[in-house]
PDB file of C-alpha atoms in Angstrom:
ATOM      1  CA  MET A 232      -9.074  13.015  12.874  1.00  0.00           C
ATOM      2  CA  LEU A 233      -6.462  15.295  11.352  1.00  0.00           C
ATOM      3  CA  ARG A 234      -6.853  15.669   7.584  1.00  0.00           C
ATOM      4  CA  ILE A 235      -3.574  16.211   5.737  1.00  0.00           C
ATOM      5  CA  GLY A 236      -3.943  17.354   2.142  1.00  0.00           C
ATOM      6  CA  LEU A 237      -1.024  16.084   0.052  1.00  0.00           C
ATOM      7  CA  THR A 238      -0.643  18.040  -3.152  1.00  0.00           C
ATOM      8  CA  GLY A 239       1.927  18.914  -5.801  1.00  0.00           C
ATOM      9  CA  GLY A 240       2.298  19.382  -9.514  1.00  0.00           C
ATOM     10  CA  ILE A 241       2.320  16.544 -11.998  1.00  0.00           C
ATOM     11  CA  GLY A 242       5.580  14.587 -11.763  1.00  0.00           C
ATOM     12  CA  SER A 243       6.494  15.998  -8.366  1.00  0.00           C
ATOM     13  CA  GLY A 244       6.526  12.596  -6.649  1.00  0.00           C
ATOM     14  CA  LYS A 245       3.226  12.558  -4.754  1.00  0.00           C
ATOM     15  CA  SER A 246       2.721   8.832  -5.305  1.00  0.00           C
ATOM     16  CA  THR A 247       6.158   7.995  -3.918  1.00  0.00           C
ATOM     17  CA  VAL A 248       5.566  10.078  -0.797  1.00  0.00           C
ATOM     18  CA  SER A 249       2.038   8.793  -0.198  1.00  0.00           C
ATOM     19  CA  ALA A 250       3.288   5.204  -0.502  1.00  0.00           C
ATOM     20  CA  ILE A 251       5.788   5.832   2.308  1.00  0.00           C
ATOM     21  CA  PHE A 252       3.048   7.289   4.503  1.00  0.00           C
ATOM     22  CA  GLN A 253       0.971   4.195   3.799  1.00  0.00           C
ATOM     23  CA  GLN A 254       3.865   1.924   4.766  1.00  0.00           C
ATOM     24  CA  LEU A 255       3.997   3.781   8.091  1.00  0.00           C
ATOM     25  CA  GLY A 256       0.361   2.916   8.744  1.00  0.00           C
ATOM     26  CA  ALA A 257      -1.356   6.127   7.686  1.00  0.00           C
ATOM     27  CA  PRO A 258      -4.608   5.692   5.766  1.00  0.00           C
ATOM     28  CA  VAL A 259      -4.380   7.218   2.310  1.00  0.00           C
ATOM     29  CA  ILE A 260      -7.318   8.394   0.222  1.00  0.00           C
ATOM     30  CA  ASP A 261      -6.057   9.184  -3.269  1.00  0.00           C
ATOM     31  CA  THR A 262      -8.355  11.322  -5.395  1.00  0.00           C
ATOM     32  CA  ASP A 263      -6.433  10.322  -8.536  1.00  0.00           C
ATOM     33  CA  ARG A 264      -7.582   6.747  -7.946  1.00  0.00           C
ATOM     34  CA  ILE A 265     -11.084   7.940  -7.148  1.00  0.00           C
ATOM     35  CA  ALA A 266     -11.044   9.966 -10.374  1.00  0.00           C
ATOM     36  CA  ARG A 267     -10.513   6.710 -12.281  1.00  0.00           C
ATOM     37  CA  GLU A 268     -13.290   5.003 -10.343  1.00  0.00           C
ATOM     38  CA  VAL A 269     -15.925   7.643 -11.085  1.00  0.00           C
ATOM     39  CA  VAL A 270     -15.352   7.403 -14.853  1.00  0.00           C
ATOM     40  CA  ALA A 271     -15.470   3.596 -14.983  1.00  0.00           C
ATOM     41  CA  PRO A 272     -18.055   1.976 -17.286  1.00  0.00           C
ATOM     42  CA  GLY A 273     -21.508   2.269 -15.795  1.00  0.00           C
ATOM     43  CA  GLU A 274     -20.718   5.347 -13.711  1.00  0.00           C
ATOM     44  CA  PRO A 275     -22.926   8.442 -14.229  1.00  0.00           C
ATOM     45  CA  ALA A 276     -19.890  10.688 -14.731  1.00  0.00           C
ATOM     46  CA  LEU A 277     -18.710   8.618 -17.691  1.00  0.00           C
ATOM     47  CA  ALA A 278     -22.107   8.866 -19.361  1.00  0.00           C
ATOM     48  CA  GLU A 279     -22.063  12.637 -18.860  1.00  0.00           C
ATOM     49  CA  ILE A 280     -18.560  12.871 -20.350  1.00  0.00           C
ATOM     50  CA  GLY A 281     -19.792  10.982 -23.395  1.00  0.00           C
ATOM     51  CA  ARG A 282     -22.707  13.385 -23.795  1.00  0.00           C
ATOM     52  CA  SER A 283     -20.499  16.462 -23.329  1.00  0.00           C
ATOM     53  CA  PHE A 284     -17.408  15.466 -25.286  1.00  0.00           C
ATOM     54  CA  GLY A 285     -18.615  12.825 -27.719  1.00  0.00           C
ATOM     55  CA  SER A 286     -18.572   9.031 -27.790  1.00  0.00           C
ATOM     56  CA  GLY A 287     -15.261   9.106 -29.671  1.00  0.00           C
ATOM     57  CA  LEU A 288     -13.488   9.261 -26.321  1.00  0.00           C
ATOM     58  CA  LEU A 289     -14.764   5.806 -25.405  1.00  0.00           C
ATOM     59  CA  ARG A 290     -12.829   2.633 -26.180  1.00  0.00           C
ATOM     60  CA  PRO A 291     -14.520  -0.367 -27.812  1.00  0.00           C
ATOM     61  CA  ASP A 292     -14.971  -1.962 -24.377  1.00  0.00           C
ATOM     62  CA  GLY A 293     -16.825   1.123 -23.126  1.00  0.00           C
ATOM     63  CA  SER A 294     -13.985   2.445 -20.971  1.00  0.00           C
ATOM     64  CA  LEU A 295     -12.706   6.012 -21.170  1.00  0.00           C
ATOM     65  CA  ASP A 296      -9.718   6.788 -23.374  1.00  0.00           C
ATOM     66  CA  ARG A 297      -8.034   8.922 -20.729  1.00  0.00           C
ATOM     67  CA  ALA A 298      -5.084   9.900 -22.934  1.00  0.00           C
ATOM     68  CA  ALA A 299      -7.383  11.191 -25.686  1.00  0.00           C
ATOM     69  CA  LEU A 300      -9.491  13.104 -23.173  1.00  0.00           C
ATOM     70  CA  ARG A 301      -6.395  14.601 -21.577  1.00  0.00           C
ATOM     71  CA  ARG A 302      -5.097  15.826 -24.932  1.00  0.00           C
ATOM     72  CA  ARG A 303      -8.427  17.418 -25.705  1.00  0.00           C
ATOM     73  CA  VAL A 304      -9.077  19.220 -22.417  1.00  0.00           C
ATOM     74  CA  PHE A 305      -5.554  20.393 -21.591  1.00  0.00           C
ATOM     75  CA  ARG A 306      -5.527  22.437 -24.780  1.00  0.00           C
ATOM     76  CA  ASP A 307      -8.867  24.114 -24.058  1.00  0.00           C
ATOM     77  CA  PRO A 308      -9.504  25.705 -20.639  1.00  0.00           C
ATOM     78  CA  SER A 309     -13.272  25.833 -21.201  1.00  0.00           C
ATOM     79  CA  ARG A 310     -13.364  22.105 -21.897  1.00  0.00           C
ATOM     80  CA  ARG A 311     -11.228  21.433 -18.838  1.00  0.00           C
ATOM     81  CA  ARG A 312     -13.653  23.417 -16.677  1.00  0.00           C
ATOM     82  CA  ARG A 313     -16.570  21.498 -18.159  1.00  0.00           C
ATOM     83  CA  LEU A 314     -14.859  18.195 -17.375  1.00  0.00           C
ATOM     84  CA  GLU A 315     -14.108  19.287 -13.803  1.00  0.00           C
ATOM     85  CA  ALA A 316     -17.737  20.314 -13.327  1.00  0.00           C
ATOM     86  CA  ILE A 317     -18.665  16.714 -14.128  1.00  0.00           C
ATOM     87  CA  THR A 318     -15.987  14.848 -12.199  1.00  0.00           C
ATOM     88  CA  HIS A 319     -15.186  16.989  -9.147  1.00  0.00           C
ATOM     89  CA  PRO A 320     -18.572  16.591  -7.405  1.00  0.00           C
ATOM     90  CA  ALA A 321     -18.406  12.809  -7.894  1.00  0.00           C
ATOM     91  CA  ILE A 322     -14.813  12.681  -6.597  1.00  0.00           C
ATOM     92  CA  ASP A 323     -15.681  14.871  -3.601  1.00  0.00           C
ATOM     93  CA  ALA A 324     -18.663  12.712  -2.654  1.00  0.00           C
ATOM     94  CA  ARG A 325     -16.648   9.512  -2.811  1.00  0.00           C
ATOM     95  CA  MET A 326     -13.765  11.060  -0.856  1.00  0.00           C
ATOM     96  CA  ARG A 327     -16.178  12.089   1.898  1.00  0.00           C
ATOM     97  CA  GLN A 328     -17.623   8.579   1.901  1.00  0.00           C
ATOM     98  CA  ARG A 329     -14.156   7.047   2.349  1.00  0.00           C
ATOM     99  CA  LEU A 330     -13.445   9.473   5.189  1.00  0.00           C
ATOM    100  CA  ALA A 331     -16.657   8.485   6.938  1.00  0.00           C
ATOM    101  CA  GLU A 332     -15.676   4.819   6.714  1.00  0.00           C
ATOM    102  CA  LEU A 333     -12.403   5.275   8.638  1.00  0.00           C
ATOM    103  CA  PRO A 334     -12.310   4.208  12.318  1.00  0.00           C
ATOM    104  CA  GLU A 335     -13.015   7.068  14.732  1.00  0.00           C
ATOM    105  CA  GLN A 336      -9.692   6.529  16.528  1.00  0.00           C
ATOM    106  CA  THR A 337      -7.664   7.163  13.349  1.00  0.00           C
ATOM    107  CA  PRO A 338      -5.097   9.872  14.286  1.00  0.00           C
ATOM    108  CA  TYR A 339      -4.797  11.352  10.816  1.00  0.00           C
ATOM    109  CA  VAL A 340      -5.575  10.624   7.192  1.00  0.00           C
ATOM    110  CA  LEU A 341      -3.611  11.587   4.093  1.00  0.00           C
ATOM    111  CA  LEU A 342      -5.838  13.003   1.366  1.00  0.00           C
ATOM    112  CA  VAL A 343      -3.904  13.007  -1.913  1.00  0.00           C
ATOM    113  CA  ILE A 344      -5.454  15.877  -3.877  1.00  0.00           C
ATOM    114  CA  PRO A 345      -3.290  16.961  -6.824  1.00  0.00           C
ATOM    115  CA  LEU A 346      -5.709  19.760  -7.765  1.00  0.00           C
ATOM    116  CA  LEU A 347      -6.341  20.910  -4.204  1.00  0.00           C
ATOM    117  CA  LEU A 348      -5.802  24.606  -4.978  1.00  0.00           C
ATOM    118  CA  GLU A 349      -7.369  24.486  -8.433  1.00  0.00           C
ATOM    119  CA  ALA A 350     -10.542  22.907  -7.054  1.00  0.00           C
ATOM    120  CA  GLY A 351     -10.661  25.279  -4.093  1.00  0.00           C
ATOM    121  CA  TRP A 352     -10.701  22.365  -1.661  1.00  0.00           C
ATOM    122  CA  GLN A 353      -8.494  23.924   1.020  1.00  0.00           C
ATOM    123  CA  ASP A 354     -11.422  23.701   3.430  1.00  0.00           C
ATOM    124  CA  ARG A 355     -11.407  19.905   3.071  1.00  0.00           C
ATOM    125  CA  VAL A 356      -8.092  19.649   4.949  1.00  0.00           C
ATOM    126  CA  ASP A 357      -6.473  20.841   8.191  1.00  0.00           C
ATOM    127  CA  ARG A 358      -2.921  21.082   6.822  1.00  0.00           C
ATOM    128  CA  ILE A 359      -1.454  21.184   3.338  1.00  0.00           C
ATOM    129  CA  LEU A 360       1.635  19.088   2.614  1.00  0.00           C
ATOM    130  CA  LEU A 361       3.330  20.013  -0.651  1.00  0.00           C
ATOM    131  CA  VAL A 362       5.659  17.730  -2.584  1.00  0.00           C
ATOM    132  CA  ASP A 363       7.683  20.188  -4.623  1.00  0.00           C
ATOM    133  CA  CYS A 364      10.338  20.211  -7.331  1.00  0.00           C
ATOM    134  CA  PRO A 365      11.413  22.564 -10.142  1.00  0.00           C
ATOM    135  CA  GLU A 366       9.204  22.592 -13.223  1.00  0.00           C
ATOM    136  CA  ALA A 367      12.079  21.391 -15.413  1.00  0.00           C
ATOM    137  CA  VAL A 368      12.299  18.265 -13.239  1.00  0.00           C
ATOM    138  CA  GLN A 369       8.544  17.762 -13.569  1.00  0.00           C
ATOM    139  CA  VAL A 370       8.870  17.843 -17.360  1.00  0.00           C
ATOM    140  CA  GLN A 371      11.682  15.288 -17.347  1.00  0.00           C
ATOM    141  CA  ARG A 372       9.700  12.923 -15.126  1.00  0.00           C
ATOM    142  CA  VAL A 373       6.421  13.240 -17.036  1.00  0.00           C
ATOM    143  CA  VAL A 374       8.118  12.735 -20.416  1.00  0.00           C
ATOM    144  CA  ALA A 375       9.889   9.620 -19.115  1.00  0.00           C
ATOM    145  CA  ARG A 376       6.781   8.279 -17.374  1.00  0.00           C
ATOM    146  CA  ASP A 377       4.098   8.947 -19.980  1.00  0.00           C
ATOM    147  CA  GLY A 378       6.111   8.941 -23.196  1.00  0.00           C
ATOM    148  CA  ILE A 379       4.798  12.344 -24.271  1.00  0.00           C
ATOM    149  CA  ASP A 380       6.746  15.186 -25.852  1.00  0.00           C
ATOM    150  CA  PRO A 381       8.106  18.006 -23.656  1.00  0.00           C
ATOM    151  CA  GLN A 382       5.707  20.569 -25.131  1.00  0.00           C
ATOM    152  CA  GLU A 383       2.731  18.481 -24.030  1.00  0.00           C
ATOM    153  CA  ALA A 384       4.235  18.122 -20.560  1.00  0.00           C
ATOM    154  CA  TRP A 385       4.714  21.880 -20.315  1.00  0.00           C
ATOM    155  CA  ARG A 386       1.077  22.455 -21.335  1.00  0.00           C
ATOM    156  CA  MET A 387      -0.071  20.142 -18.565  1.00  0.00           C
ATOM    157  CA  ILE A 388       2.091  21.941 -15.997  1.00  0.00           C
ATOM    158  CA  ARG A 389       0.904  25.367 -17.129  1.00  0.00           C
ATOM    159  CA  SER A 390      -2.726  24.278 -16.766  1.00  0.00           C
ATOM    160  CA  GLN A 391      -2.209  23.672 -13.036  1.00  0.00           C
ATOM    161  CA  ALA A 392      -1.660  26.082 -10.149  1.00  0.00           C
ATOM    162  CA  SER A 393       1.725  27.756 -10.183  1.00  0.00           C
ATOM    163  CA  ARG A 394       4.583  26.500  -8.083  1.00  0.00           C
ATOM    164  CA  ASP A 395       4.638  29.786  -6.158  1.00  0.00           C
ATOM    165  CA  ALA A 396       0.928  29.532  -5.352  1.00  0.00           C
ATOM    166  CA  ARG A 397       1.372  26.025  -3.986  1.00  0.00           C
ATOM    167  CA  ARG A 398       4.347  27.001  -1.841  1.00  0.00           C
ATOM    168  CA  GLN A 399       2.465  29.958  -0.400  1.00  0.00           C
ATOM    169  CA  ALA A 400      -0.499  27.744   0.517  1.00  0.00           C
ATOM    170  CA  ALA A 401       1.577  24.912   2.010  1.00  0.00           C
ATOM    171  CA  ASP A 402       2.025  24.301   5.728  1.00  0.00           C
ATOM    172  CA  ASP A 403       4.702  21.651   5.161  1.00  0.00           C
ATOM    173  CA  VAL A 404       6.973  21.056   2.162  1.00  0.00           C
ATOM    174  CA  ILE A 405       8.934  18.025   0.998  1.00  0.00           C
ATOM    175  CA  GLU A 406      11.619  19.008  -1.506  1.00  0.00           C
ATOM    176  CA  ASN A 407      11.717  16.173  -4.020  1.00  0.00           C
ATOM    177  CA  ASP A 408      13.992  17.497  -6.738  1.00  0.00           C
ATOM    178  CA  GLY A 409      15.920  14.240  -7.017  1.00  0.00           C
ATOM    179  CA  ARG A 410      18.766  15.095  -4.665  1.00  0.00           C
ATOM    180  CA  LEU A 411      17.276  12.992  -1.854  1.00  0.00           C
ATOM    181  CA  ASP A 412      17.779   9.247  -1.953  1.00  0.00           C
ATOM    182  CA  GLN A 413      14.999   6.915  -0.803  1.00  0.00           C
ATOM    183  CA  THR A 414      16.402   6.695   2.733  1.00  0.00           C
ATOM    184  CA  GLU A 415      16.458  10.481   3.154  1.00  0.00           C
ATOM    185  CA  LEU A 416      12.988  10.859   1.674  1.00  0.00           C
ATOM    186  CA  THR A 417      11.649   8.178   4.026  1.00  0.00           C
ATOM    187  CA  ALA A 418      13.272   9.956   6.978  1.00  0.00           C
ATOM    188  CA  GLN A 419      11.449  13.184   6.053  1.00  0.00           C
ATOM    189  CA  VAL A 420       8.146  11.363   5.845  1.00  0.00           C
ATOM    190  CA  ARG A 421       8.771   9.603   9.184  1.00  0.00           C
ATOM    191  CA  GLY A 422       9.334  12.982  10.812  1.00  0.00           C
ATOM    192  CA  LEU A 423       6.067  14.329   9.430  1.00  0.00           C
ATOM    193  CA  ASP A 424       4.235  11.157  10.435  1.00  0.00           C
ATOM    194  CA  ARG A 425       5.379  11.652  14.050  1.00  0.00           C
ATOM    195  CA  ARG A 426       4.375  15.317  13.984  1.00  0.00           C
ATOM    196  CA  TYR A 427       0.915  14.573  12.620  1.00  0.00           C
ATOM    197  CA  ARG A 428       0.286  11.828  15.169  1.00  0.00           C
ATOM    198  CA  GLU A 429       1.410  14.138  17.997  1.00  0.00           C
ATOM    199  CA  ALA A 430      -0.767  16.970  16.677  1.00  0.00           C
ATOM    200  CA  ALA A 431      -3.780  14.674  16.435  1.00  0.00           C
ATOM    201  CA  GLY A 432      -3.186  13.464  19.991  1.00  0.00           C
ATOM    202  CA  SER A 433      -2.917  16.979  21.389  1.00  0.00           C
ATOM    203  CA  GLY A 434      -5.778  18.369  19.329  1.00  0.00           C
ATOM    204  CA  THR A 435      -3.577  21.049  17.747  1.00  0.00           C
ATOM    205  CA  VAL A 436      -3.032  21.621  14.046  1.00  0.00           C
TER     206      VAL A 436
END
């Protein structure tokens, strides 16, 4: 099974691209979704976050106040590293579990890993697919999506791997700067889907 690591900065359009792959029949394992699962009430990672960062980050119903946690850790690299030390092992274990549950005849799987480079998870994938756009476009999208101020969006972007580092690591790139309409974007994804299925069938990466 070919493992394609889909990555990109916040606001680059990873969710849009992964949804098209899913419509084409590719299994998608999204670590952003897994990240929410492992901090759900009752999960060990949530209890550890409470011990490390204080119970003030928990809502009255016991769920994690993700926005409050994000504000706290994005402004402090040491806190962000502490959070990642709690969540990344749990995310990795659940991702591996989902991979093991896929049928053996699956040609390829799309692993959506926004922090692929930051976590050092390049060895988890066979190819890296980058969804890329200029940082100014990322800011516009994140501000519109999350209702935060531009300065906060810039802090979030600066806390991630640089655009240059991602482009250097990528095997394939989808340019998603807004100039492509949905039809053109889908056509790009269809082309990659065919390539990945052919590569899986021939045993070449």
